[in-house]
Amino acid sequence: MDEFNADRLIWARKRSGLNQIGLARAIDVDPRAVRAWETKEYEPTEENLNRLSRALELPVKYFFKAPLAGPEPSQASFRSLSKMSATKRDMALARGAFAFELSKWLESHFDLPSPDLPDLGKGLDPETAALALRQYWGLGLRPISNAVHLLEAKGVRVFSLSIDAREVDAFSIWNDDNPFVFLNTKKSSAHSRFDAAHELGHLVMHRHGDYDGRTSEKEANDFASAFLMPREDILAAAPRFPTVQNILQAKKRWGVSAAALTVRLYKVGILSDWQYHSLFKKLSQLGLRSNEINDEARETSKIFEICLSDLLKQGITLEKISTAISFSVSDIQELLFNLAVFSIKGDSKTTTPQGKRPDLRLVVSNDE
């Protein structure tokens, strides 16, 4: 493509958290110029292209490739949209656009697991939907050892949403029949794990765009709780006389926060109203209701581990991947942040993989 792509400029600006005025100031031009570039009134000069490249930390050729297929706000399952600024929302969506491009590149080099998510949005309540999905995947009722690995094994593309914003938890979206989940991996491990199950709930229950905000969020929350902590397993293994101390110990079985386990104990009838409110009061007093003890190992990506390891053996570095898709290395690092160790470096010569692409198949045991 030889023409300047205005859509790519828009996504790059949003991914940097800038509005048109902010970008204009960053490159020392009149805001009307940025507006004209984005509306395709005219193209930036070579000098301004170089300024854009430096300010947005992207190679010039990024702006001359095919359009990025980014998500629309209405397609994404943002949890706290009412509390989220437009800037943070647009940053998250732009990360989605960049992730779609990286995912396409990976799919051109590896046969990634195909999506295997049933449509459970046909009148099922969240508890039933969670049990139905466990049965469909043959998981039984035992705790899930790694939610990220499970999602990836079932064809969900999991990426990091590395944004310093308390109101940005996670979101999910379908793109070209592929399910994507974006996790804010700067949150605690238990928080991210619950977010992964929450977004899975959206993917299987709200697949056809029937996302209506508060009601859908509650359904996804209830789904995540039931999926991670099945009623039968809670009744069998949870403490009979819950205290803050034994809840902090018991939560490790299901990999959830003390607050999430307390809510679940109440929902399944183990806690009375008085016990529930008393425990939450004590959790709040100890600062454990909103600030979780991060004592669980963070769940990382098996897909990225396998892909990056295989690419390293071929001499394909992060720098070479970024060159191939015209991103910066930092863009890829942010999409993998806390999901993978990006230690691919070096200058060894390589060629594009030939022949059959590596066939990735993640095996999930019934224990999950």
mmCIF file of C-alpha atoms in Angstrom:
data_model
loop_
_atom_site.group_PDB
_atom_site.id
_atom_site.type_symbol
_atom_site.label_atom_id
_atom_site.label_comp_id
_atom_site.label_asym_id
_atom_site.label_seq_id
_atom_site.Cartn_x
_atom_site.Cartn_y
_atom_site.Cartn_z
ATOM 1 C CA MET A 1 0.000 0.000 0.000
ATOM 2 C CA ASP A 2 1.541 3.323 -1.128
ATOM 3 C CA GLU A 3 -1.015 5.757 0.287
ATOM 4 C CA PHE A 4 -1.021 7.249 3.757
ATOM 5 C CA ASN A 5 -3.566 5.424 5.928
ATOM 6 C CA ALA A 6 -5.492 7.865 8.091
ATOM 7 C CA ASP A 7 -7.104 5.080 10.133
ATOM 8 C CA ARG A 8 -3.696 3.914 11.295
ATOM 9 C CA LEU A 9 -2.862 7.400 12.488
ATOM 10 C CA ILE A 10 -6.086 7.492 14.519
ATOM 11 C CA TRP A 11 -5.359 4.150 16.200
ATOM 12 C CA ALA A 12 -1.759 5.147 16.926
ATOM 13 C CA ARG A 13 -2.860 8.447 18.458
ATOM 14 C CA LYS A 14 -5.491 6.782 20.633
ATOM 15 C CA ARG A 15 -3.127 4.034 21.746
ATOM 16 C CA SER A 16 -0.819 6.805 23.023
ATOM 17 C CA GLY A 17 -3.632 8.437 24.989
ATOM 18 C CA LEU A 18 -3.630 11.607 22.888
ATOM 19 C CA ASN A 19 -6.432 13.641 21.369
ATOM 20 C CA GLN A 20 -5.877 15.634 18.180
ATOM 21 C CA ILE A 21 -4.790 18.738 20.086
ATOM 22 C CA GLY A 22 -2.365 16.741 22.213
ATOM 23 C CA LEU A 23 -0.778 15.122 19.158
ATOM 24 C CA ALA A 24 -0.539 18.490 17.401
ATOM 25 C CA ARG A 25 1.340 19.909 20.380
ATOM 26 C CA ALA A 26 3.634 16.890 20.492
ATOM 27 C CA ILE A 27 4.749 17.403 16.893
ATOM 28 C CA ASP A 28 4.453 21.220 16.863
ATOM 29 C CA VAL A 29 1.766 21.630 14.190
ATOM 30 C CA ASP A 30 -1.633 23.296 14.057
ATOM 31 C CA PRO A 31 -4.419 20.974 15.345
ATOM 32 C CA ARG A 32 -6.216 21.598 12.056
ATOM 33 C CA ALA A 33 -3.415 19.719 10.305
ATOM 34 C CA VAL A 34 -3.947 16.591 12.425
ATOM 35 C CA ARG A 35 -7.690 16.838 11.823
ATOM 36 C CA ALA A 36 -7.102 17.121 8.081
ATOM 37 C CA TRP A 37 -4.822 14.072 8.051
ATOM 38 C CA GLU A 38 -7.334 11.970 9.949
ATOM 39 C CA THR A 39 -10.256 13.033 7.731
ATOM 40 C CA LYS A 40 -8.165 12.321 4.599
ATOM 41 C CA GLU A 41 -8.362 15.935 3.462
ATOM 42 C CA TYR A 42 -4.663 15.801 2.714
ATOM 43 C CA GLU A 43 -1.596 13.811 3.722
ATOM 44 C CA PRO A 44 1.243 14.851 6.032
ATOM 45 C CA THR A 45 4.503 16.017 4.495
ATOM 46 C CA GLU A 46 7.633 13.903 4.787
ATOM 47 C CA GLU A 47 8.843 16.124 7.636
ATOM 48 C CA ASN A 48 5.568 15.718 9.515
ATOM 49 C CA LEU A 49 5.580 11.972 8.896
ATOM 50 C CA ASN A 50 8.949 11.794 10.602
ATOM 51 C CA ARG A 51 7.579 13.863 13.479
ATOM 52 C CA LEU A 52 4.614 11.515 13.803
ATOM 53 C CA SER A 53 6.949 8.535 13.751
ATOM 54 C CA ARG A 54 9.064 9.950 16.578
ATOM 55 C CA ALA A 55 6.153 11.175 18.712
ATOM 56 C CA LEU A 56 4.111 7.959 18.382
ATOM 57 C CA GLU A 57 7.178 5.685 18.456
ATOM 58 C CA LEU A 58 6.247 3.865 15.271
ATOM 59 C CA PRO A 59 8.148 3.383 12.002
ATOM 60 C CA VAL A 60 7.037 5.585 9.115
ATOM 61 C CA LYS A 61 5.996 2.546 7.096
ATOM 62 C CA TYR A 62 3.388 1.760 9.780
ATOM 63 C CA PHE A 63 1.256 4.571 8.334
ATOM 64 C CA PHE A 64 1.317 3.100 4.816
ATOM 65 C CA LYS A 65 0.076 -0.417 5.486
ATOM 66 C CA ALA A 66 -3.464 -1.827 5.235
ATOM 67 C CA PRO A 67 -6.041 -0.545 7.744
ATOM 68 C CA LEU A 68 -6.091 -1.950 11.257
ATOM 69 C CA ALA A 69 -9.338 -3.739 12.107
ATOM 70 C CA GLY A 70 -9.968 -2.193 15.491
ATOM 71 C CA PRO A 71 -12.942 -2.837 17.783
ATOM 72 C CA GLU A 72 -15.824 -0.424 18.214
ATOM 73 C CA PRO A 73 -16.791 0.703 21.743
ATOM 74 C CA SER A 74 -20.175 -1.008 21.455
ATOM 75 C CA GLN A 75 -18.492 -4.359 20.718
ATOM 76 C CA ALA A 76 -16.312 -4.428 23.822
ATOM 77 C CA SER A 77 -17.469 -5.606 27.234
ATOM 78 C CA PHE A 78 -16.046 -2.829 29.368
ATOM 79 C CA ARG A 79 -16.965 -3.377 32.991
ATOM 80 C CA SER A 80 -16.818 0.169 34.374
ATOM 81 C CA LEU A 81 -17.650 2.163 31.271
ATOM 82 C CA SER A 82 -19.487 4.840 33.247
ATOM 83 C CA LYS A 83 -16.348 5.437 35.335
ATOM 84 C CA MET A 84 -13.937 5.190 32.429
ATOM 85 C CA SER A 85 -12.697 8.270 30.606
ATOM 86 C CA ALA A 86 -12.946 8.349 26.827
ATOM 87 C CA THR A 87 -9.154 8.496 26.686
ATOM 88 C CA LYS A 88 -8.687 5.285 28.695
ATOM 89 C CA ARG A 89 -11.446 3.567 26.704
ATOM 90 C CA ASP A 90 -9.802 4.539 23.412
ATOM 91 C CA MET A 91 -6.390 3.417 24.663
ATOM 92 C CA ALA A 92 -7.839 -0.002 25.483
ATOM 93 C CA LEU A 93 -9.584 -0.303 22.115
ATOM 94 C CA ALA A 94 -6.417 0.728 20.297
ATOM 95 C CA ARG A 95 -4.498 -1.993 22.120
ATOM 96 C CA GLY A 96 -7.150 -4.316 20.733
ATOM 97 C CA ALA A 97 -6.439 -3.145 17.187
ATOM 98 C CA PHE A 98 -2.720 -3.748 17.663
ATOM 99 C CA ALA A 99 -3.391 -7.168 19.218
ATOM 100 C CA PHE A 100 -5.516 -8.218 16.231
ATOM 101 C CA GLU A 101 -2.572 -7.446 13.952
ATOM 102 C CA LEU A 102 -0.067 -9.345 16.099
ATOM 103 C CA SER A 103 -2.474 -12.280 16.346
ATOM 104 C CA LYS A 104 -2.771 -12.419 12.550
ATOM 105 C CA TRP A 105 1.001 -12.531 12.269
ATOM 106 C CA LEU A 106 1.227 -15.364 14.780
ATOM 107 C CA GLU A 107 -1.532 -17.250 12.978
ATOM 108 C CA SER A 108 0.464 -16.947 9.745
ATOM 109 C CA HIS A 109 3.359 -18.754 11.436
ATOM 110 C CA PHE A 110 1.574 -21.185 13.771
ATOM 111 C CA ASP A 111 -1.597 -23.245 13.710
ATOM 112 C CA LEU A 112 -3.134 -21.925 16.902
ATOM 113 C CA PRO A 113 -5.971 -23.759 18.671
ATOM 114 C CA SER A 114 -9.333 -23.225 16.995
ATOM 115 C CA PRO A 115 -12.151 -21.591 18.985
ATOM 116 C CA ASP A 116 -14.311 -24.083 20.855
ATOM 117 C CA LEU A 117 -16.818 -21.916 22.700
ATOM 118 C CA PRO A 118 -20.488 -22.908 22.690
ATOM 119 C CA ASP A 119 -23.239 -20.305 22.470
ATOM 120 C CA LEU A 120 -24.870 -20.305 25.902
ATOM 121 C CA GLY A 121 -26.865 -17.113 25.539
ATOM 122 C CA LYS A 122 -30.215 -18.785 24.989
ATOM 123 C CA GLY A 123 -32.035 -18.227 28.229
ATOM 124 C CA LEU A 124 -29.569 -19.958 30.536
ATOM 125 C CA ASP A 125 -28.915 -18.326 33.887
ATOM 126 C CA PRO A 126 -25.208 -17.755 34.707
ATOM 127 C CA GLU A 127 -24.977 -20.644 37.187
ATOM 128 C CA THR A 128 -26.406 -23.103 34.663
ATOM 129 C CA ALA A 129 -24.266 -21.667 31.858
ATOM 130 C CA ALA A 130 -21.104 -22.105 33.927
ATOM 131 C CA LEU A 131 -21.968 -25.725 34.707
ATOM 132 C CA ALA A 132 -22.914 -26.361 31.072
ATOM 133 C CA LEU A 133 -19.553 -25.048 29.859
ATOM 134 C CA ARG A 134 -17.673 -27.192 32.370
ATOM 135 C CA GLN A 135 -19.596 -30.227 31.141
ATOM 136 C CA TYR A 136 -19.040 -29.288 27.484
ATOM 137 C CA TRP A 137 -15.294 -29.012 28.072
ATOM 138 C CA GLY A 138 -15.202 -32.118 30.305
ATOM 139 C CA LEU A 139 -13.744 -30.240 33.255
ATOM 140 C CA GLY A 140 -15.726 -31.883 36.023
ATOM 141 C CA LEU A 141 -16.178 -29.895 39.214
ATOM 142 C CA ARG A 142 -12.631 -29.577 40.499
ATOM 143 C CA PRO A 143 -10.795 -26.219 40.643
ATOM 144 C CA ILE A 144 -9.283 -24.849 37.440
ATOM 145 C CA SER A 145 -5.523 -24.801 37.847
ATOM 146 C CA ASN A 146 -4.812 -22.135 35.210
ATOM 147 C CA ALA A 147 -7.588 -20.077 33.630
ATOM 148 C CA VAL A 148 -5.360 -18.473 30.984
ATOM 149 C CA HIS A 149 -4.086 -21.848 29.783
ATOM 150 C CA LEU A 150 -7.640 -23.144 29.660
ATOM 151 C CA LEU A 151 -8.898 -20.212 27.594
ATOM 152 C CA GLU A 152 -5.978 -20.506 25.194
ATOM 153 C CA ALA A 153 -6.527 -24.253 24.788
ATOM 154 C CA LYS A 154 -10.097 -23.493 23.735
ATOM 155 C CA GLY A 155 -9.013 -20.976 21.102
ATOM 156 C CA VAL A 156 -9.315 -17.723 23.044
ATOM 157 C CA ARG A 157 -6.568 -15.205 22.222
ATOM 158 C CA VAL A 158 -5.431 -13.689 25.523
ATOM 159 C CA PHE A 159 -3.480 -10.413 25.547
ATOM 160 C CA SER A 160 -2.353 -7.947 28.162
ATOM 161 C CA LEU A 161 -4.089 -4.623 28.678
ATOM 162 C CA SER A 162 -1.138 -2.865 30.235
ATOM 163 C CA ILE A 163 -2.796 0.382 31.280
ATOM 164 C CA ASP A 164 -2.270 2.192 34.574
ATOM 165 C CA ALA A 165 -5.925 2.808 35.336
ATOM 166 C CA ARG A 166 -7.902 1.355 38.219
ATOM 167 C CA GLU A 167 -11.149 1.531 36.251
ATOM 168 C CA VAL A 168 -9.765 -0.522 33.343
ATOM 169 C CA ASP A 169 -10.069 -4.192 34.322
ATOM 170 C CA ALA A 170 -10.492 -6.212 31.179
ATOM 171 C CA PHE A 171 -12.648 -6.609 28.100
ATOM 172 C CA SER A 172 -13.478 -9.253 25.540
ATOM 173 C CA ILE A 173 -14.567 -9.208 21.930
ATOM 174 C CA TRP A 174 -15.120 -11.441 18.915
ATOM 175 C CA ASN A 175 -13.081 -10.562 15.813
ATOM 176 C CA ASP A 176 -13.328 -12.581 12.592
ATOM 177 C CA ASP A 177 -14.857 -15.473 14.560
ATOM 178 C CA ASN A 178 -11.926 -15.449 16.954
ATOM 179 C CA PRO A 179 -12.554 -14.667 20.637
ATOM 180 C CA PHE A 180 -10.193 -12.211 22.330
ATOM 181 C CA VAL A 181 -9.736 -11.437 26.021
ATOM 182 C CA PHE A 182 -7.682 -8.489 27.235
ATOM 183 C CA LEU A 183 -6.557 -8.584 30.871
ATOM 184 C CA ASN A 184 -5.129 -5.741 32.900
ATOM 185 C CA THR A 185 -2.121 -7.722 34.091
ATOM 186 C CA LYS A 186 -1.077 -4.944 36.465
ATOM 187 C CA LYS A 187 -3.871 -6.095 38.766
ATOM 188 C CA SER A 188 -3.369 -8.881 41.308
ATOM 189 C CA SER A 189 -3.156 -12.466 40.062
ATOM 190 C CA ALA A 190 -6.503 -13.388 41.655
ATOM 191 C CA HIS A 191 -8.095 -10.294 40.139
ATOM 192 C CA SER A 192 -6.824 -11.147 36.642
ATOM 193 C CA ARG A 193 -7.912 -14.774 37.011
ATOM 194 C CA PHE A 194 -11.444 -13.721 37.944
ATOM 195 C CA ASP A 195 -11.405 -11.216 35.075
ATOM 196 C CA ALA A 196 -10.495 -14.028 32.662
ATOM 197 C CA ALA A 197 -13.513 -16.070 33.808
ATOM 198 C CA HIS A 198 -15.704 -12.954 33.741
ATOM 199 C CA GLU A 199 -14.787 -12.226 30.118
ATOM 200 C CA LEU A 200 -15.287 -15.886 29.234
ATOM 201 C CA GLY A 201 -18.825 -15.427 30.515
ATOM 202 C CA HIS A 202 -19.347 -12.546 28.115
ATOM 203 C CA LEU A 203 -17.958 -14.568 25.207
ATOM 204 C CA VAL A 204 -20.315 -17.513 25.713
ATOM 205 C CA MET A 205 -23.411 -15.671 26.987
ATOM 206 C CA HIS A 206 -23.315 -12.368 25.073
ATOM 207 C CA ARG A 207 -21.840 -13.514 21.801
ATOM 208 C CA HIS A 208 -24.423 -11.855 19.561
ATOM 209 C CA GLY A 209 -23.988 -8.340 20.843
ATOM 210 C CA ASP A 210 -26.681 -8.613 23.503
ATOM 211 C CA TYR A 211 -24.470 -6.709 25.919
ATOM 212 C CA ASP A 212 -26.511 -4.179 27.855
ATOM 213 C CA GLY A 213 -24.169 -2.912 30.526
ATOM 214 C CA ARG A 214 -25.147 -3.452 34.151
ATOM 215 C CA THR A 215 -27.291 -6.578 33.640
ATOM 216 C CA SER A 216 -24.699 -8.228 31.406
ATOM 217 C CA GLU A 217 -21.928 -7.368 33.846
ATOM 218 C CA LYS A 218 -23.808 -8.995 36.708
ATOM 219 C CA GLU A 219 -24.426 -12.092 34.583
ATOM 220 C CA ALA A 220 -20.730 -12.336 33.673
ATOM 221 C CA ASN A 221 -19.756 -11.829 37.306
ATOM 222 C CA ASP A 222 -22.119 -14.572 38.476
ATOM 223 C CA PHE A 223 -20.836 -16.822 35.688
ATOM 224 C CA ALA A 224 -17.207 -16.282 36.738
ATOM 225 C CA SER A 225 -18.020 -17.041 40.365
ATOM 226 C CA ALA A 226 -19.865 -20.259 39.485
ATOM 227 C CA PHE A 227 -17.273 -21.308 36.886
ATOM 228 C CA LEU A 228 -14.280 -20.886 39.190
ATOM 229 C CA MET A 229 -16.088 -22.089 42.323
ATOM 230 C CA PRO A 230 -18.683 -24.755 41.413
ATOM 231 C CA ARG A 231 -21.440 -25.077 43.977
ATOM 232 C CA GLU A 232 -20.782 -28.762 44.688
ATOM 233 C CA ASP A 233 -17.065 -28.211 45.219
ATOM 234 C CA ILE A 234 -17.700 -25.232 47.489
ATOM 235 C CA LEU A 235 -20.167 -27.240 49.573
ATOM 236 C CA ALA A 236 -17.693 -30.107 49.828
ATOM 237 C CA ALA A 237 -14.459 -28.224 50.506
ATOM 238 C CA ALA A 238 -15.277 -24.801 51.963
ATOM 239 C CA PRO A 239 -14.873 -24.199 55.731
ATOM 240 C CA ARG A 240 -18.042 -24.922 57.694
ATOM 241 C CA PHE A 241 -17.537 -21.999 60.063
ATOM 242 C CA PRO A 242 -15.819 -19.369 57.919
ATOM 243 C CA THR A 243 -13.522 -16.827 59.527
ATOM 244 C CA VAL A 244 -11.202 -14.309 57.878
ATOM 245 C CA GLN A 245 -8.269 -16.599 58.646
ATOM 246 C CA ASN A 246 -9.684 -19.780 57.132
ATOM 247 C CA ILE A 247 -11.131 -17.874 54.151
ATOM 248 C CA LEU A 248 -7.630 -16.549 53.408
ATOM 249 C CA GLN A 249 -6.424 -20.145 53.492
ATOM 250 C CA ALA A 250 -9.348 -21.661 51.592
ATOM 251 C CA LYS A 251 -9.278 -19.118 48.741
ATOM 252 C CA LYS A 252 -6.037 -20.657 47.505
ATOM 253 C CA ARG A 253 -7.921 -23.795 46.431
ATOM 254 C CA TRP A 254 -9.929 -21.835 43.864
ATOM 255 C CA GLY A 255 -7.385 -19.107 43.118
ATOM 256 C CA VAL A 256 -9.770 -16.282 43.933
ATOM 257 C CA SER A 257 -9.767 -13.303 46.270
ATOM 258 C CA ALA A 258 -11.034 -13.460 49.841
ATOM 259 C CA ALA A 259 -13.882 -11.146 48.844
ATOM 260 C CA ALA A 260 -14.891 -13.330 45.880
ATOM 261 C CA LEU A 261 -14.905 -16.474 48.016
ATOM 262 C CA THR A 262 -16.950 -14.729 50.714
ATOM 263 C CA VAL A 263 -19.581 -13.716 48.160
ATOM 264 C CA ARG A 264 -19.704 -17.257 46.798
ATOM 265 C CA LEU A 265 -20.093 -18.768 50.270
ATOM 266 C CA TYR A 266 -23.062 -16.475 50.791
ATOM 267 C CA LYS A 267 -24.589 -17.304 47.395
ATOM 268 C CA VAL A 268 -24.499 -21.063 48.011
ATOM 269 C CA GLY A 269 -26.015 -20.687 51.472
ATOM 270 C CA ILE A 270 -23.029 -21.408 53.710
ATOM 271 C CA LEU A 271 -23.083 -17.893 55.170
ATOM 272 C CA SER A 272 -26.089 -16.245 56.769
ATOM 273 C CA ASP A 273 -26.825 -12.576 56.161
ATOM 274 C CA TRP A 274 -25.243 -11.686 59.503
ATOM 275 C CA GLN A 275 -22.115 -13.771 58.855
ATOM 276 C CA TYR A 276 -21.740 -12.352 55.351
ATOM 277 C CA HIS A 277 -21.906 -8.713 56.431
ATOM 278 C CA SER A 278 -19.721 -9.384 59.454
ATOM 279 C CA LEU A 279 -17.000 -11.006 57.381
ATOM 280 C CA PHE A 280 -17.061 -8.242 54.792
ATOM 281 C CA LYS A 281 -16.750 -5.663 57.566
ATOM 282 C CA LYS A 282 -13.682 -7.451 58.905
ATOM 283 C CA LEU A 283 -12.190 -7.760 55.407
ATOM 284 C CA SER A 284 -12.697 -4.032 54.929
ATOM 285 C CA GLN A 285 -11.089 -3.225 58.260
ATOM 286 C CA LEU A 286 -8.058 -5.294 57.262
ATOM 287 C CA GLY A 287 -7.940 -3.652 53.830
ATOM 288 C CA LEU A 288 -8.644 -6.980 52.111
ATOM 289 C CA ARG A 289 -11.883 -6.061 50.415
ATOM 290 C CA SER A 290 -10.296 -3.888 47.728
ATOM 291 C CA ASN A 291 -6.557 -4.551 48.203
ATOM 292 C CA GLU A 292 -6.085 -8.269 47.771
ATOM 293 C CA ILE A 293 -3.161 -10.198 49.198
ATOM 294 C CA ASN A 294 -1.297 -11.148 46.032
ATOM 295 C CA ASP A 295 -0.127 -14.574 47.218
ATOM 296 C CA GLU A 296 -0.991 -16.585 44.111
ATOM 297 C CA ALA A 297 1.359 -17.254 41.203
ATOM 298 C CA ARG A 298 0.418 -15.110 38.220
ATOM 299 C CA GLU A 299 -1.065 -17.046 35.335
ATOM 300 C CA THR A 300 0.935 -16.652 32.150
ATOM 301 C CA SER A 301 0.386 -17.579 28.524
ATOM 302 C CA LYS A 302 1.352 -21.014 27.256
ATOM 303 C CA ILE A 303 0.738 -19.932 23.645
ATOM 304 C CA PHE A 304 3.248 -17.092 23.839
ATOM 305 C CA GLU A 305 5.743 -19.305 25.664
ATOM 306 C CA ILE A 306 5.617 -21.898 22.878
ATOM 307 C CA CYS A 307 5.575 -19.391 20.016
ATOM 308 C CA LEU A 308 8.373 -17.200 21.339
ATOM 309 C CA SER A 309 10.528 -20.217 22.139
ATOM 310 C CA ASP A 310 10.052 -21.647 18.646
ATOM 311 C CA LEU A 311 10.739 -18.280 17.024
ATOM 312 C CA LEU A 312 13.878 -17.855 19.104
ATOM 313 C CA LYS A 313 15.199 -21.156 17.795
ATOM 314 C CA GLN A 314 14.708 -19.791 14.279
ATOM 315 C CA GLY A 315 16.480 -16.568 15.152
ATOM 316 C CA ILE A 316 13.317 -14.473 14.918
ATOM 317 C CA THR A 317 13.579 -11.782 17.566
ATOM 318 C CA LEU A 318 11.041 -9.348 18.954
ATOM 319 C CA GLU A 319 12.782 -6.715 16.883
ATOM 320 C CA LYS A 320 12.215 -8.769 13.741
ATOM 321 C CA ILE A 321 8.575 -9.355 14.607
ATOM 322 C CA SER A 322 8.087 -5.643 15.166
ATOM 323 C CA THR A 323 9.707 -4.922 11.799
ATOM 324 C CA ALA A 324 7.470 -7.453 10.066
ATOM 325 C CA ILE A 325 4.282 -5.837 11.353
ATOM 326 C CA SER A 326 5.652 -2.267 11.531
ATOM 327 C CA PHE A 327 5.140 -1.891 15.278
ATOM 328 C CA SER A 328 7.587 -0.802 17.921
ATOM 329 C CA VAL A 329 9.113 -3.454 20.173
ATOM 330 C CA SER A 330 7.417 -1.780 23.135
ATOM 331 C CA ASP A 331 4.007 -2.323 21.513
ATOM 332 C CA ILE A 332 4.600 -6.070 21.467
ATOM 333 C CA GLN A 333 6.026 -6.038 24.976
ATOM 334 C CA GLU A 334 2.933 -4.269 26.293
ATOM 335 C CA LEU A 335 0.638 -6.806 24.629
ATOM 336 C CA LEU A 336 2.589 -9.592 26.346
ATOM 337 C CA PHE A 337 3.190 -7.795 29.646
ATOM 338 C CA ASN A 338 3.074 -10.224 32.596
ATOM 339 C CA LEU A 339 1.848 -12.948 30.235
ATOM 340 C CA ALA A 340 5.188 -13.943 28.746
ATOM 341 C CA VAL A 341 8.910 -13.478 29.208
ATOM 342 C CA PHE A 342 10.107 -11.592 26.166
ATOM 343 C CA SER A 343 13.750 -12.506 26.075
ATOM 344 C CA ILE A 344 13.996 -12.886 22.295
ATOM 345 C CA LYS A 345 17.083 -10.909 21.341
ATOM 346 C CA GLY A 346 19.998 -11.251 19.040
ATOM 347 C CA ASP A 347 20.853 -10.722 15.426
ATOM 348 C CA SER A 348 21.110 -14.273 14.112
ATOM 349 C CA LYS A 349 20.150 -14.648 10.499
ATOM 350 C CA THR A 350 16.881 -16.318 9.738
ATOM 351 C CA THR A 351 14.386 -16.919 7.026
ATOM 352 C CA THR A 352 10.635 -17.036 7.049
ATOM 353 C CA PRO A 353 9.490 -20.483 8.217
ATOM 354 C CA GLN A 354 8.806 -22.703 5.260
ATOM 355 C CA GLY A 355 6.550 -25.680 4.847
ATOM 356 C CA LYS A 356 3.985 -26.767 7.442
ATOM 357 C CA ARG A 357 3.409 -24.302 10.238
ATOM 358 C CA PRO A 358 3.937 -25.554 13.789
ATOM 359 C CA ASP A 359 0.700 -27.027 15.085
ATOM 360 C CA LEU A 360 0.020 -25.788 18.606
ATOM 361 C CA ARG A 361 -2.292 -27.905 20.695
ATOM 362 C CA LEU A 362 -2.618 -27.062 24.375
ATOM 363 C CA VAL A 363 -3.627 -30.043 26.465
ATOM 364 C CA VAL A 364 -5.796 -29.312 29.494
ATOM 365 C CA SER A 365 -6.233 -32.093 32.007
ATOM 366 C CA ASN A 366 -9.570 -32.966 33.557
ATOM 367 C CA ASP A 367 -8.198 -31.558 36.808
ATOM 368 C CA GLU A 368 -8.796 -28.146 35.264
#
